[in-house]
Each structure stands twice: as C-alpha cells, then as structure tokens.
Coordinates of C-alpha atoms (C1' of nucleotides) in Angstrom, one line a residue:
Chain A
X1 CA 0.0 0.0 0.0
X2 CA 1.4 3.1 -1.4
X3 CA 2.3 6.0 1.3
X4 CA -0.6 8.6 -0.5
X5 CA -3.4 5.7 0.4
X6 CA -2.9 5.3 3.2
X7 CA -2.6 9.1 4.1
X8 CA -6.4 9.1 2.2
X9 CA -7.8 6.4 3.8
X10 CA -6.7 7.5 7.4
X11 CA -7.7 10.8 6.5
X12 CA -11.1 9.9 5.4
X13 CA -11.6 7.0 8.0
X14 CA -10.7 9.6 11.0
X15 CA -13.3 12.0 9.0
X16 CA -16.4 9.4 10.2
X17 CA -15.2 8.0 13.1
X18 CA -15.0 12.2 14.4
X19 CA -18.6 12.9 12.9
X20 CA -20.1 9.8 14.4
X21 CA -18.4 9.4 17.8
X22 CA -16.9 13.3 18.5
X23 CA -13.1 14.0 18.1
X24 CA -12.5 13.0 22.0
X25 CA -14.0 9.6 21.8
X26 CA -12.6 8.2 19.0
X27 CA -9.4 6.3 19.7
X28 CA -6.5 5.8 17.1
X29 CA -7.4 2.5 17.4
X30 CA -10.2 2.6 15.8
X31 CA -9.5 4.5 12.9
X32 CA -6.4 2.4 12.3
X33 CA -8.2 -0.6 12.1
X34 CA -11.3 0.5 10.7
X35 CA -8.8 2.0 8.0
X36 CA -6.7 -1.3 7.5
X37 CA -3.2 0.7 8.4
X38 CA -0.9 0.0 11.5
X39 CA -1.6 1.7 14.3
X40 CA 2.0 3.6 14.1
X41 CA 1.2 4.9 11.1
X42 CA -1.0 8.0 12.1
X43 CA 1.9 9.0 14.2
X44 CA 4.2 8.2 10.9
X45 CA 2.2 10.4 8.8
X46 CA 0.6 13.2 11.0
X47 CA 2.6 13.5 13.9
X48 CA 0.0 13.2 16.3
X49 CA -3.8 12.8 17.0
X50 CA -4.2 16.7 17.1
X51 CA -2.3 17.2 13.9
X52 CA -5.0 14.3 12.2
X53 CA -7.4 16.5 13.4
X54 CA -5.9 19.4 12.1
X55 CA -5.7 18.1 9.0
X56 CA -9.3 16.3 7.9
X57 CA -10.7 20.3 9.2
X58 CA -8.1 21.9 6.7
X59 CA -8.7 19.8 3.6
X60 CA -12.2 20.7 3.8
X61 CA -12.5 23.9 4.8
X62 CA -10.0 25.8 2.8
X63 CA -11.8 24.3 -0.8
X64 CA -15.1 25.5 0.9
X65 CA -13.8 28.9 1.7
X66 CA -12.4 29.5 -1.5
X67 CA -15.7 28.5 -3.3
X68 CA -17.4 31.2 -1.0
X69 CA -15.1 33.7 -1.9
X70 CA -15.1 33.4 -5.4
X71 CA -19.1 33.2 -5.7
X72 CA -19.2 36.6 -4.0
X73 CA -16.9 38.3 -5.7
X74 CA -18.8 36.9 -9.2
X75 CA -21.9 37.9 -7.4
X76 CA -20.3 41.3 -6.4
X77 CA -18.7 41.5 -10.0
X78 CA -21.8 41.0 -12.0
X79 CA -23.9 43.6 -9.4
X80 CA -21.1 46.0 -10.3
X81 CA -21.5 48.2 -7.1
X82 CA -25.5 48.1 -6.8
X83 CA -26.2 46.5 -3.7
X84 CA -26.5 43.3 -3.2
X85 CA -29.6 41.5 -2.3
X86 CA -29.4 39.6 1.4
X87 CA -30.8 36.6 0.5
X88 CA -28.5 36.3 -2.5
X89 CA -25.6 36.7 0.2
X90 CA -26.9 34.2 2.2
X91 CA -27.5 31.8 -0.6
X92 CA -23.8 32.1 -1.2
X93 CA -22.9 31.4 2.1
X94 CA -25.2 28.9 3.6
X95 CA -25.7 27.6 -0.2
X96 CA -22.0 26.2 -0.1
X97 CA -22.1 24.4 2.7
X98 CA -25.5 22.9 2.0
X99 CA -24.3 22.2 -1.3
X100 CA -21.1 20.2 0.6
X101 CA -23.5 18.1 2.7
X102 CA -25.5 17.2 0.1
X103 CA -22.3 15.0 -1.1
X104 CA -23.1 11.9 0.6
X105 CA -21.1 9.7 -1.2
X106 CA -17.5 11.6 -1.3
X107 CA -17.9 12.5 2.4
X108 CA -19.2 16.1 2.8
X109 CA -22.5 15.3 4.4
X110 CA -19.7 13.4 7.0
X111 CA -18.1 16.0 7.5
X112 CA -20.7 18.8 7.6
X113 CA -21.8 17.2 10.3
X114 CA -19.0 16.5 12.3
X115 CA -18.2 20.8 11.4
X116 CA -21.5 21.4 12.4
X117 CA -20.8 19.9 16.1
X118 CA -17.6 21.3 16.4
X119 CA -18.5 24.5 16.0
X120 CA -20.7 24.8 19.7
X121 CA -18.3 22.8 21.7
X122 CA -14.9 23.5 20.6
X123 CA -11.1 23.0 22.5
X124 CA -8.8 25.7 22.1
X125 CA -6.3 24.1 20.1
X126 CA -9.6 23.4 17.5
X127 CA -11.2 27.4 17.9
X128 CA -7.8 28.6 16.8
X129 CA -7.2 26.8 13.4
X130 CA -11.1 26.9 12.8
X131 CA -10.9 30.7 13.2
X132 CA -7.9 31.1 11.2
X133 CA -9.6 29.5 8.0
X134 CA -12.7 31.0 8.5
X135 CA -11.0 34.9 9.4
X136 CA -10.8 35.7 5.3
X137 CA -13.9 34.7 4.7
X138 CA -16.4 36.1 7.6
X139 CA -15.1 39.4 7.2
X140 CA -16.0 39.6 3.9
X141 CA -19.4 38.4 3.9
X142 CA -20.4 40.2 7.2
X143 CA -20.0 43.6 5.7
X144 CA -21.3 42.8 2.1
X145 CA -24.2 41.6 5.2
X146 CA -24.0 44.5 6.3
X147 CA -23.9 47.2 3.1
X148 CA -26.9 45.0 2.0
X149 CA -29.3 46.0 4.6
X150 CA -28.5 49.4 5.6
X151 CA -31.5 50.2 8.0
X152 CA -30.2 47.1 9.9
X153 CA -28.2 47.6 13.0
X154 CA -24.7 45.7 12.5
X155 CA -25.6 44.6 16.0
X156 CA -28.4 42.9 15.1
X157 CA -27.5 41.0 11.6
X158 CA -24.7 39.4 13.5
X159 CA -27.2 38.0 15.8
X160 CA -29.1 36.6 13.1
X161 CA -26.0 35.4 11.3
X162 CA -25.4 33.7 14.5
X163 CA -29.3 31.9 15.0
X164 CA -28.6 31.0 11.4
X165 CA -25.6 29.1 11.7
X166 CA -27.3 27.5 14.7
X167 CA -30.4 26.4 12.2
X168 CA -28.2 25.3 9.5
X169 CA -26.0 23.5 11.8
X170 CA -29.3 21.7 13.3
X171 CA -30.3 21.4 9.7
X172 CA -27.4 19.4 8.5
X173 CA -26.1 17.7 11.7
X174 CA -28.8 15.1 11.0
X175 CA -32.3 14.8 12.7
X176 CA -31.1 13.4 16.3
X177 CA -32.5 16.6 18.2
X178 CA -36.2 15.7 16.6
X179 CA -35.6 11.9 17.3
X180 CA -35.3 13.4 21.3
X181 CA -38.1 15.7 20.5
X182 CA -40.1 12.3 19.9
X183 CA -40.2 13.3 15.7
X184 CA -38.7 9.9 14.0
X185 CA -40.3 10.4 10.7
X186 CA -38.9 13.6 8.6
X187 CA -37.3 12.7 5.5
X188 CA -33.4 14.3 5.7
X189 CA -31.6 12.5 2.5
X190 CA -33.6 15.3 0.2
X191 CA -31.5 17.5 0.1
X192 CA -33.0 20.1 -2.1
X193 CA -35.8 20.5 -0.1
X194 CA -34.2 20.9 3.0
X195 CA -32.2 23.4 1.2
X196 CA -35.2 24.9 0.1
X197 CA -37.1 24.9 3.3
X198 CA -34.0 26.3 5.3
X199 CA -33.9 29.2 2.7
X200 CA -37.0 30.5 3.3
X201 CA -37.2 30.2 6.8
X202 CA -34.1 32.3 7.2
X203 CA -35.3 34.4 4.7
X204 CA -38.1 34.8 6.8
X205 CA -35.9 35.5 10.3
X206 CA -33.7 37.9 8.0
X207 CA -36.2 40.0 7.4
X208 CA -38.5 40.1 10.6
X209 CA -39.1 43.3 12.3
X210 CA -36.8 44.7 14.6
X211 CA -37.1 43.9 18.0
X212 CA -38.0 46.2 20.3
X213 CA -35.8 46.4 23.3
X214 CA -37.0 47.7 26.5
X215 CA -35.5 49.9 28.9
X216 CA -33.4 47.8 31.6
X217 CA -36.3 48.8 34.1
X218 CA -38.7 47.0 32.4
X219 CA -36.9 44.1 31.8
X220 CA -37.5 41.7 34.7
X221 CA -41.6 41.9 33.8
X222 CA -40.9 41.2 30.1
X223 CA -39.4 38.2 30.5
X224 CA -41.9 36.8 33.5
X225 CA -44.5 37.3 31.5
X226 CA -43.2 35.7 28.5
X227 CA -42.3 33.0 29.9
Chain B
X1 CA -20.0 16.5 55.2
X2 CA -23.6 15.2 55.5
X3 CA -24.8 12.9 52.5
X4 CA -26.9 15.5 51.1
X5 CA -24.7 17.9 50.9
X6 CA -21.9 15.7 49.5
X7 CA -24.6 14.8 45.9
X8 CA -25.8 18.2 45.3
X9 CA -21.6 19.2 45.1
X10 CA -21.3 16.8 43.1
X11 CA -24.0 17.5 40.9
X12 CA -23.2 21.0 40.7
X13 CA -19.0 20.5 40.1
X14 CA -20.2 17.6 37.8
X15 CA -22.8 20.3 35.4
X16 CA -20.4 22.9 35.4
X17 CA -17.5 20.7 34.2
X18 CA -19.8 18.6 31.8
X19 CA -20.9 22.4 29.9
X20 CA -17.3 23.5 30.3
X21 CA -15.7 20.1 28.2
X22 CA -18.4 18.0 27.3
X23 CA -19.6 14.9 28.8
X24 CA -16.7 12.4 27.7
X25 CA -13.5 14.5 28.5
X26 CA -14.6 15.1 32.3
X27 CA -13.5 12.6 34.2
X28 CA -14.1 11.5 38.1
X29 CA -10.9 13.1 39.5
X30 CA -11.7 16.5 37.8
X31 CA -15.3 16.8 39.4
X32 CA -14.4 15.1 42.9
X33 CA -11.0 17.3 43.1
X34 CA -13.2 20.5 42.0
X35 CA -15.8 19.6 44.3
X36 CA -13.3 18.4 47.4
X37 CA -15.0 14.9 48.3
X38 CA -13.3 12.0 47.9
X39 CA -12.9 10.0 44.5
X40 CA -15.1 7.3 45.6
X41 CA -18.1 9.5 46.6
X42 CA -19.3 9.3 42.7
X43 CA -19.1 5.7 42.8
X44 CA -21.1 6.0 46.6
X45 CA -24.0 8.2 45.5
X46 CA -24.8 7.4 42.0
X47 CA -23.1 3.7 41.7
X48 CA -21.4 5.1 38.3
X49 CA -20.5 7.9 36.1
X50 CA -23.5 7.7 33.5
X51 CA -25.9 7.7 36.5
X52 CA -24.7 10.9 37.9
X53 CA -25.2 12.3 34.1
X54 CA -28.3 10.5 33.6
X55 CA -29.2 12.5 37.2
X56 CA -27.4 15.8 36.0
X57 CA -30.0 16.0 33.5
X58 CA -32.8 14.9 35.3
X59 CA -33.2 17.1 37.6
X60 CA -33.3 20.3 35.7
X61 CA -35.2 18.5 33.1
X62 CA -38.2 17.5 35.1
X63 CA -38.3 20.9 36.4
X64 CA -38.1 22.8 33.1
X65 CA -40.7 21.0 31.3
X66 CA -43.4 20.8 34.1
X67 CA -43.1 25.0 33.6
X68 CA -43.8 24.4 29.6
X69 CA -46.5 21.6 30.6
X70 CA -48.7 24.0 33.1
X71 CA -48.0 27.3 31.1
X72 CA -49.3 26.0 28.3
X73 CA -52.2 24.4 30.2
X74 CA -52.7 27.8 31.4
X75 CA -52.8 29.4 27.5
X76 CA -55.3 26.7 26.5
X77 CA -57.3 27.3 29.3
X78 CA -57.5 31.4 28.8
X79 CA -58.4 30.8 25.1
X80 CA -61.4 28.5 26.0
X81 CA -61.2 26.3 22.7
X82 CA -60.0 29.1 20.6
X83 CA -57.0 28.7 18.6
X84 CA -53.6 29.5 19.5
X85 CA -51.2 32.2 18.3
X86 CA -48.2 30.2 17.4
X87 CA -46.4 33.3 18.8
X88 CA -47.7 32.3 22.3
X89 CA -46.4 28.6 21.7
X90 CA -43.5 29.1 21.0
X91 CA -42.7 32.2 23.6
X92 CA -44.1 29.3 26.0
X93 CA -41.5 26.4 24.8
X94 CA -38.4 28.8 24.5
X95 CA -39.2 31.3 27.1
X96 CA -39.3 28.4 29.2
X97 CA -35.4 27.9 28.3
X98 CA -34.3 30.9 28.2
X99 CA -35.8 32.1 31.3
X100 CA -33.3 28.6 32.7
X101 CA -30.7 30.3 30.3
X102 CA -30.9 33.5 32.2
X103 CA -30.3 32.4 35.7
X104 CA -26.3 32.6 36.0
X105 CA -26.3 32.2 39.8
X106 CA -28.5 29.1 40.1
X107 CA -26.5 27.1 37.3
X108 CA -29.5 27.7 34.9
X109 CA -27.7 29.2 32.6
X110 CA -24.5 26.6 32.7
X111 CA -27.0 23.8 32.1
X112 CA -28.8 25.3 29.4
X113 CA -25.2 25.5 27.3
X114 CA -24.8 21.9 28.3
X115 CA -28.1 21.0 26.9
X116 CA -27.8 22.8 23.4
X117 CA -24.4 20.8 22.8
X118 CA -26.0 17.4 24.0
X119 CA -28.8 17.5 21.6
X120 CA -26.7 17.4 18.5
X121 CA -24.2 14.6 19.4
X122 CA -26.0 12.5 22.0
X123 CA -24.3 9.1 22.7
X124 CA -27.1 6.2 23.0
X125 CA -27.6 6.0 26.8
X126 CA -28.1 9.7 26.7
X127 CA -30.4 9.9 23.9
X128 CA -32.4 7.6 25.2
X129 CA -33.3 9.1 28.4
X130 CA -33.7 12.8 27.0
X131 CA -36.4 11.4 25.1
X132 CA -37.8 9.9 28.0
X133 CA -37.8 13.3 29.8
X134 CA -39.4 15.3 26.7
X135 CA -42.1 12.5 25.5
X136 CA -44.6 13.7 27.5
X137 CA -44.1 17.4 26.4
X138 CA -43.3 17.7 22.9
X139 CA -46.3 15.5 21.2
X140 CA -48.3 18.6 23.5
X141 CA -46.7 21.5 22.3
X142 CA -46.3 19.9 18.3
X143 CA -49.8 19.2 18.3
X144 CA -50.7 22.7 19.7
X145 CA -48.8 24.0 17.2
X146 CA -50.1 22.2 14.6
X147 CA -53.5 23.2 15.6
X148 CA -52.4 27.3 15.5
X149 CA -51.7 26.8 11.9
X150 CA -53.9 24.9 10.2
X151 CA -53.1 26.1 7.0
X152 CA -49.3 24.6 7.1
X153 CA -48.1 21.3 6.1
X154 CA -47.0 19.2 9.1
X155 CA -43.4 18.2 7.9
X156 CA -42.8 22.1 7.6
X157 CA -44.1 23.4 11.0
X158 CA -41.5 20.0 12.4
X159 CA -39.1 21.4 10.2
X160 CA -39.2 24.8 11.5
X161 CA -39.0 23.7 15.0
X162 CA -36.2 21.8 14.5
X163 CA -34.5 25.1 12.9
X164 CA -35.5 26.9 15.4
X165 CA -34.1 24.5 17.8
X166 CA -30.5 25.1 16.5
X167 CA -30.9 28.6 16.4
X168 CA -31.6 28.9 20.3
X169 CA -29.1 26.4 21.1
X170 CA -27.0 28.3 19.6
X171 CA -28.0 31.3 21.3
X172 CA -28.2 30.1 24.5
X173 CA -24.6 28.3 23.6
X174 CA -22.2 31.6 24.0
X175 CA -20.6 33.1 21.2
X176 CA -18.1 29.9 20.3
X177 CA -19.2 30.0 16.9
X178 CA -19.3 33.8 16.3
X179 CA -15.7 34.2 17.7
X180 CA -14.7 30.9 15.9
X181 CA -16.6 33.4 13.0
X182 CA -14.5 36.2 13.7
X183 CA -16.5 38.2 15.5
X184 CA -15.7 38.8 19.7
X185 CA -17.8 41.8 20.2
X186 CA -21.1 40.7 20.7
X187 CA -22.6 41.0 24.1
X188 CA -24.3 37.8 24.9
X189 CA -25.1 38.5 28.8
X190 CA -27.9 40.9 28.4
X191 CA -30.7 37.8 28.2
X192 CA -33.9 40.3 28.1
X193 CA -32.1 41.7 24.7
X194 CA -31.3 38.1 23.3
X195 CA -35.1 36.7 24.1
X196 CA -36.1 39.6 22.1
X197 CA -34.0 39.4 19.3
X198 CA -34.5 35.4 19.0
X199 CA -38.4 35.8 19.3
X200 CA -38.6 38.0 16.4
X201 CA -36.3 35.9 14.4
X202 CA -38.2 33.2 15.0
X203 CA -41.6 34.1 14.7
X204 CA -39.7 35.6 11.0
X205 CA -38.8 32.1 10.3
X206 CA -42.1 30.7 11.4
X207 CA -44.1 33.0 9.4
X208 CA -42.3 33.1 6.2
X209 CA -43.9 31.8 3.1
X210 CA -43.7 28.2 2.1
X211 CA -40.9 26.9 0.4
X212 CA -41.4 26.3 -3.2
X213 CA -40.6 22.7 -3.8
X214 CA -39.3 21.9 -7.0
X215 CA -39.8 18.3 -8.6
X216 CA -37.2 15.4 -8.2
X217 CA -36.4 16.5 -12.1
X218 CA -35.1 19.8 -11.6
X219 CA -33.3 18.8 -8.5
X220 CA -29.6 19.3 -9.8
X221 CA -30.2 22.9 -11.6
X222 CA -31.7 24.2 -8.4
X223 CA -29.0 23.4 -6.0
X224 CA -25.9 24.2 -8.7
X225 CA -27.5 27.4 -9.1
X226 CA -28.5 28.4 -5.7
X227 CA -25.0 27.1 -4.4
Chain C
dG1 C1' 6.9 2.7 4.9
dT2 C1' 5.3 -0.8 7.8
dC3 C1' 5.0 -3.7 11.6
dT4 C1' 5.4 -5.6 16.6
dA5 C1' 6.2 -4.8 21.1
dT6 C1' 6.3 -1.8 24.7
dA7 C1' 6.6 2.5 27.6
dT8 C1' 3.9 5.7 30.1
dC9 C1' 0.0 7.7 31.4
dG10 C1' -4.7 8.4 33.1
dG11 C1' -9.3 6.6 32.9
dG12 C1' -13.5 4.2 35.8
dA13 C1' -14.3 1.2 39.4
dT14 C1' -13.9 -1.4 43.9
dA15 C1' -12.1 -3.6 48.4
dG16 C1' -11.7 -3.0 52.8
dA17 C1' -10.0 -0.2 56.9
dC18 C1' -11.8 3.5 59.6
Chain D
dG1 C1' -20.3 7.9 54.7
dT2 C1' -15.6 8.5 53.9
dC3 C1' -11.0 7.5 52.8
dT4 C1' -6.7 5.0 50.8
dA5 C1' -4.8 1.9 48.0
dT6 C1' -5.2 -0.7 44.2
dC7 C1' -7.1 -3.3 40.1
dC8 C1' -7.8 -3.4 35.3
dC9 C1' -8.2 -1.3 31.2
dG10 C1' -7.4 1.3 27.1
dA11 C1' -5.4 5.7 25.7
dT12 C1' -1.3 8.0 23.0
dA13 C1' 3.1 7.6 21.6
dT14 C1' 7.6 5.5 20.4
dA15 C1' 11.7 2.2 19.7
dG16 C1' 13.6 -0.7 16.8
dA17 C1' 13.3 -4.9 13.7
dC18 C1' 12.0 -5.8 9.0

DNA sequence: GTCTATATCGGGATAGAC
DNA sequence: GTCTATCCCGATATAGAC
C-alpha cells in the first residue's frame, strides 16, 4: 500500500469516526483498524492525533472557503457596485455548505456534520485553526451583510447570522435533536428541499421586524411574562 | 459532610464541568478534586458515572418542562377552545429555556449550554433518556402548534421547530461559533435583549412563506445554481 | 513505509480499613 | 459515609526490527 493511500484512507476513516463518535472519543485504534493501516502509522504520517485532526478540518475547509469567496466576488462582480440582495448573500454562504452536505457519497455530508458539532463545543487548540480559516472569509461576507441591509443595525444582523448558523447547523447535523423531541419520521436525505425549506425560513428571520428592546427597568416583567 | 450535601456538590461541580468540556472529556478526579469529596463518593451516590449524568439531567429537566406543561395548560385554558397564536407557543416552549438560560447564579444558565451541545451529538444512553424526559411534552406543544396553523403542512411546522431549535441552542450556547466566525464583540449577557432578538427571528422564520418545492427532475439545476 | 512490542499515562471502578 | 490503595483497562506515543 502506497504511502498517499494510506494518508487518504486514514484521512477519510478519522473523518467518520470524528462525525459519528466526537473528536475526543474516538481512539487511534479505531480509525487504524477501521482504515486497515498500522496503528504507528498515524503517528508516521501526522505527527500526532491533534495534527490528524488538524488536518481532515483543513482539507475541507480551505476548498469551501475559496468556493465562498469566489461566488461573492462573481456575485459582487456582476452587481457592479448596486447593492446586493441579502438573500443572494446568504444563498452564497449557507448555499456552499449545504451544497457540501448534500455529497453523501465523497464525504461532505460526514463532514458537515461533524463541522456542524464542532463549532458549539470547541477545544482551544480546534477554535484557533477553525478561526484562522474561516477569518478571510467572515469578514468579507459580514460587511457585504451589512452594506446589504443598511437600515439594519450591524448589532443585530450578526445575531441573526449567529441563530442562522445554529439552524443550519441543526439542519445538517442530521435529525437526532427531533428523534429526542419524539419526531422519527422527517425525511433528511432530500436534500434540495431541506435546502429549500431552510432558505425560506431564514429568509423569513432575516427579514423580521426589529425587535423592540425595552429599557433595563422594564426588563424583569418582560421576561416573566413571556415565559 | 452530610450525605446531602456531599450529591448536590457533586452534581453541581459535575454540570459545570460537563458544559465547560463536554460529557466524555470530564473525568471523576476532575469533578471530585473540583468539588473536594473523595474519588469514591461518585461511585457511593450514584453507583457510576453515567448515573450521575443521567441525574445531572434529570433534575433540571423534570423541572423545566413541568413549567412548559402547566404554562401552556394555562394558555389553553385562557383561550377557551380558541386557537392559539403560534407566537404564544413558541414564547411558552423557548421562554421556558431561556428564562433557565438567564439564571447565572443558580446554574440555569450553565446547564442550558450543556443541553444545546447534547442534543446534536447524544451518545445512545443519553439519547435515550432525553427522550424519555421530553415525551410527555413535545407530542403537547407539536400538536398545539399544529393546531395554530392549520393552514401549514406538518413536515414544515417539524421542520421549522427543529431550525428553530439550532438557532436557540446556539444562542443560549455563547458566542463559540461567532468568535470561531471572527466576530468577539457581541454582548451575549444581556438575556432580556437576546429573548427579544430570537423571538422576532423566529416568529420571522415561522411565518415566512412556504418553500417552493421543485420536482425530483429539476433537483440538480436548483442546487448548482443556488449554491 | 510498515510492523510488533512496549513504555507511560490516566481513565473508571472497587475492596476494605476506619 | 468517607478514605486509601489498588485493580484493570485502554489511551497516545515511540523504539527498533523488517
């Protein structure tokens, strides 16, 4: 078995074993045998079980990145300085990474999903690298964000970026939150409707009214009696 | 020490560890050293380490959705066979956790961001006994909701919820993913602000129209183009 | 590059004195 | 109920033969 093979087959091995059993419970052990290599050689090859880690992130996220950045600046291009409309922006954004977990067979849904769970619970060693390939990227699409909806405090669209990411991440990360919620039946390998259905609902949140946010005084009453 | 004492300690060294690393990567000596009883005492009062997690959960769980359970008795009640507002619903079901979210002295708040990261990656024994914990309350609150808007397909109102699920775990999660995103400034400890910001998103989401889905035949130009 | 064997560490759990 | 000492296991990592 050549050197590259096994480097790939490691690599994508480690990939599902991460989304399935989280980075911290899956054992070298297992991917080595569920790869077919020697356990030695993930220390041969990647110095260490953080570096593996490192590594199926970075593959994967700088190809996604780049895709993102060069369908804005087409979108951006072709606009040619009219503003841009959100949901076109969003599309881009959200629209790549949907577009990656909709590749079941080449791994992307895998790994969508195990990107998806990282993202809420990460170590600091994984923060770091995550926000070093992802630092070119959010800047840019934050204040096309941003320029696109000029009545919109910045405050507030990077709250709603956030509860986005949080839907898109439940979206993709498979249906084991509904399965708790006592919901076994949706249908998540259609991808295009998910797509589809996610769209509009952010859309939707996007574009909601403002809130309106009370006086500190009046706090403690808002929330009693909404809850 | 008296008993008593000794398994609320644990229970509260035990949450606040579990939120801080996740479930797996806490081990005994971390939570008996933090909460100075002896190693053994885990082994003692719960007989193992998924008991105490099973009882972590538990007890906050119970609590929280006998709130949901009578509020929303109390909502059905007021409107005397009338239908719902979903707006009501929903402030009932998430006000509910985000009033928990809100309490940072009682450990509310710490078990709330422990929640949110358990739902996407449960392991089995976990899984199993959240949806023990939320049977009772989620056919309730899906059916009322169901019933509030009658002129909306089933699989999209689940749908919704479950985006709307990510988007207040992630919320109620901390701002992990928005620095991972690049952006540190946000101020996630005014709660009254976030409830309001999430609600109107939400209720956005909720109330946006229908997605228009396309037939199985013009699946791949769809996605390539939205992507 | 690949393998076996092993070093070193830290995990959960328990026996038995107090 | 609490403590110490210990068992047993499986983790990452490496040395050294092939």
């Amino acid at each position: 078995m050549s050197e590259i093979d096994t480097r790939q087959r490691i690599l994508d091995t480690a990939e599902a074993l991460f989304a399935e059993q989280g980075l911290e419970s899956t054992t070298m052990r297992q991917i080595t045998g569920a790869a077919e290599v020697n356990l030695a050689a993930i220390n041969y090859h990647f110095g260490s079980k953080e570096e593996l880690i490192r590594e199926v992130f970075r593959r994967r996220l700088t190809w996604l990145n780049r895709q993102r950045l060069q369908q804005l600046e087409t979108l951006q291009a072709e606009a040619a300085g009219k503003p841009l409309k959100p949901s076109r922006i969003l599309e881009v954004f959200f629209g790549a990474a949907l577009k990656m977990a909709a590749d079941t067979e080449g791994g992307g849904r895998t790994f969508m999903r195990l990107l998806g769970r990282t993202y809420t619970k990460p170590t600091e060693f994984v923060r770091s690298f995550l926000a070093d390939e992802y630092a070119a990227v959010t800047t840019r699409f934050m204040t096309a964000l941003i320029q696109a909806l000029p009545g919109v405090p910045k405050e507030e669209i990077l709250w709603r970026f956030h509860f986005m990411l949080g839907a898109v991440s439940y979206a993709i990360s498979g249906t084991d939150a509904l399965r708790i919620m006592g919901a076994d039946a949706l249908d998540d390998t259609d991808t295009d409707a998910l797509y589809a259905r996610l769209m509009s609902f952010m859309i939707g949140g996007l574009r909601a009214p403002l809130p309106t946010l009370q006086s500190p005084s009046a706090k403690r009453t808002r929330i009693k009696n909404a809850a």
